[in-house]
């Protein structure tokens, strides 16, 4: 028996707190199990009844003689705590605690929840909930749940499983999918997740052979890395995970001193984590239904090229426009393919991509010719997906198109999409044919392009999974990451921060540290102009804001004035700051300013950030993120994702920047953030000066914050 069998395919279910009142949680699972024909044992438990719902009712779980794999506990909080202990002693492996009154109500409830978990763990029992709707297996009619999950309209069997932290909204997503003809396997409403968490439940579903696609509604997780791990496992297994993440606008725990922290929102990190491990981010119901239909076909493209066929010129134009938005290409057809189309579609208005079939479209009379053209496109190695636009086709024409695609899909592994505006009451037999062939039918050309783009994205991430992991391994060997000195805590000043970066192997600017007055004259005589003059203080994170920076100092006299000015400004505008001295730094004038940073997120741990830097870093917010550690390849992808990437490539006679050196440093910073995650709270390298190609990068300023 596999580790999920007792939970997903329970041989028997005890309903504790059973009731004959249909409005009570202790009644609803019994009614659902009976109504749907569950084949396992149904064991109501309540000493007040001899029978509930036509089943014998037991005084205690200990009286049940049959196999019981799940105990549904429909009791008040205090009673549930004691009952978990009794069920654990009975040897029941799983409990579903429906009722509330636990962590969600405050300290007293949290204490009860802790006792609940302790009782379960003392007997090797695992819990779903508390404060949840429960679990259902649609295939086997196993309803260990209450509320909407146990009532009609019930879902149809299929390959999609759902984990939902909100039973109401999560089940609403499932019903929306049901209306699109999508069937389900498991539904799990996880509630407070006192024991089994969403990542653990998703992990179980990946191992479930009947589950092919996983949908989740999440408001948060305690361990973001655990979620990323199951994402990578699902990616490897070819089981897509779609997550609707709610609570996107709230800020997590942040380091107020750093630009990186100020520029990083919670959802930024979630999206970066999702992309890195292949989880699909969804945020509206039509995305959920469209993407699941696309994934249910189990076909993944080998590239980003699509061929569009349409009897409607307007539909072809719209999908072509949308293709640009979602990174798809409509390539010119190869000579061989074009010749076949020329012969097979003599009356088509256009035989270039997109292919305008004309107002007649597909019909029984031209079906054979259409088959020839369609097969030529499917055989063309430069075409990776097919999109057929049939917005208003009905009757024999619609059936001819459905039959043609249904036959073609049997001989190809390329995804095929259909656009139609017509609903089931108009073309039921057509939609049935498409559903049987697992061909998605979406209700706008833009939705077709978006779903096709998603499949291309997913395929690229999946294909790059092995190289990404190897890249992280290789980047970890770039240079041993030095330990942070014992006893160092809080904010490090610029000189201390740069010293740590230099020890890691990151090139820093040439600096002169002035800590006193007596040695100053001799030291200043060694300066090579021009220079920047900066106040040195761990208490002043943003030196420019208080007038603590003077740039382009070009001679000795200006230097002395600048030193006095930054000291005076610091004393007047940051009177409580400890001043460690003044930093005189080389001016780097032929470089592009970027910011590279680390923020140690409360959910995902160290996250590396890259953005356009300097004093406008927080204004421009041209940034991209990745949970650390990453390799050079992913660091290069981060650079390419910047809206300002073309500047780094060189514009208007400017030389290209040293992108390769920048990628090396980003990977190294990510390795440092990961290796020192227990001590490093945040870091900015701002500006990171990116010199022309072949000349490297220089950290001109830095700020490190330690726990």
GROMACS .gro file of N, CA, C and O in nm, residues 338-351 355-358 366 368-370 372-373:
model
   96
  338UNK      N    1   0.428   2.462  -4.788
  338UNK     CA    2   0.355   2.561  -4.867
  338UNK      C    3   0.302   2.500  -4.997
  338UNK      O    4   0.189   2.529  -5.040
  339UNK      N    5   0.380   2.413  -5.059
  339UNK     CA    6   0.337   2.350  -5.184
  339UNK      C    7   0.217   2.260  -5.161
  339UNK      O    8   0.122   2.256  -5.242
  340UNK      N    9   0.218   2.185  -5.051
  340UNK     CA   10   0.104   2.098  -5.021
  340UNK      C   11  -0.021   2.181  -4.996
  340UNK      O   12  -0.131   2.149  -5.045
  341UNK      N   13  -0.007   2.289  -4.921
  341UNK     CA   14  -0.122   2.375  -4.895
  341UNK      C   15  -0.174   2.439  -5.023
  341UNK      O   16  -0.295   2.454  -5.042
  342UNK      N   17  -0.083   2.476  -5.113
  342UNK     CA   18  -0.122   2.536  -5.241
  342UNK      C   19  -0.209   2.440  -5.320
  342UNK      O   20  -0.309   2.479  -5.383
  343UNK      N   21  -0.173   2.313  -5.312
  343UNK     CA   22  -0.248   2.211  -5.387
  343UNK      C   23  -0.378   2.174  -5.316
  343UNK      O   24  -0.481   2.155  -5.381
  344UNK      N   25  -0.373   2.163  -5.183
  344UNK     CA   26  -0.488   2.113  -5.108
  344UNK      C   27  -0.594   2.219  -5.085
  344UNK      O   28  -0.713   2.187  -5.071
  345UNK      N   29  -0.553   2.347  -5.079
  345UNK     CA   30  -0.647   2.455  -5.047
  345UNK      C   31  -0.653   2.557  -5.160
  345UNK      O   32  -0.618   2.674  -5.142
  346UNK      N   33  -0.696   2.516  -5.278
  346UNK     CA   34  -0.693   2.609  -5.393
  346UNK      C   35  -0.783   2.730  -5.375
  346UNK      O   36  -0.758   2.835  -5.433
  347UNK      N   37  -0.889   2.719  -5.295
  347UNK     CA   38  -0.983   2.829  -5.282
  347UNK      C   39  -0.959   2.913  -5.155
  347UNK      O   40  -1.038   3.002  -5.127
  348UNK      N   41  -0.854   2.881  -5.080
  348UNK     CA   42  -0.824   2.958  -4.959
  348UNK      C   43  -0.781   3.100  -4.997
  348UNK      O   44  -0.715   3.122  -5.099
  349UNK      N   45  -0.820   3.196  -4.915
  349UNK     CA   46  -0.783   3.335  -4.941
  349UNK      C   47  -0.634   3.358  -4.920
  349UNK      O   48  -0.573   3.444  -4.984
  350UNK      N   49  -0.575   3.282  -4.828
  350UNK     CA   50  -0.432   3.297  -4.801
  350UNK      C   51  -0.377   3.163  -4.756
  350UNK      O   52  -0.438   3.093  -4.675
  351UNK      N   53  -0.260   3.128  -4.813
  351UNK     CA   54  -0.196   3.004  -4.773
  351UNK      C   55  -0.063   3.030  -4.703
  351UNK      O   56   0.020   2.942  -4.694
  355UNK      N   57  -0.330   3.107  -4.202
  355UNK     CA   58  -0.390   3.053  -4.324
  355UNK      C   59  -0.539   3.086  -4.322
  355UNK      O   60  -0.613   3.040  -4.235
  356UNK      N   61  -0.582   3.170  -4.415
  356UNK     CA   62  -0.722   3.212  -4.423
  356UNK      C   63  -0.798   3.114  -4.512
  356UNK      O   64  -0.783   3.113  -4.634
  357UNK      N   65  -0.882   3.030  -4.451
  357UNK     CA   66  -0.954   2.926  -4.523
  357UNK      C   67  -1.071   2.980  -4.604
  357UNK      O   68  -1.129   2.908  -4.685
  358UNK      N   69  -1.106   3.106  -4.581
  358UNK     CA   70  -1.220   3.163  -4.651
  358UNK      C   71  -1.349   3.137  -4.576
  358UNK      O   72  -1.354   3.058  -4.481
  366UNK      N   73  -1.508   1.942  -4.844
  366UNK     CA   74  -1.363   1.968  -4.858
  366UNK      C   75  -1.283   1.906  -4.745
  366UNK      O   76  -1.167   1.940  -4.725
  368UNK      N   77  -1.148   1.613  -4.706
  368UNK     CA   78  -1.027   1.540  -4.746
  368UNK      C   79  -0.913   1.636  -4.775
  368UNK      O   80  -0.797   1.611  -4.736
  369UNK      N   81  -0.944   1.746  -4.844
  369UNK     CA   82  -0.840   1.845  -4.873
  369UNK      C   83  -0.788   1.909  -4.745
  369UNK      O   84  -0.668   1.933  -4.729
  370UNK      N   85  -0.880   1.937  -4.653
  370UNK     CA   86  -0.837   1.996  -4.525
  370UNK      C   87  -0.747   1.900  -4.449
  370UNK      O   88  -0.648   1.941  -4.387
  372UNK      N   89  -0.541   1.685  -4.570
  372UNK     CA   90  -0.408   1.689  -4.632
  372UNK      C   91  -0.331   1.812  -4.581
  372UNK      O   92  -0.213   1.803  -4.543
  373UNK      N   93  -0.397   1.927  -4.580
  373UNK     CA   94  -0.331   2.050  -4.535
  373UNK      C   95  -0.294   2.041  -4.387
  373UNK      O   96  -0.183   2.079  -4.347
   0.00000   0.00000   0.00000
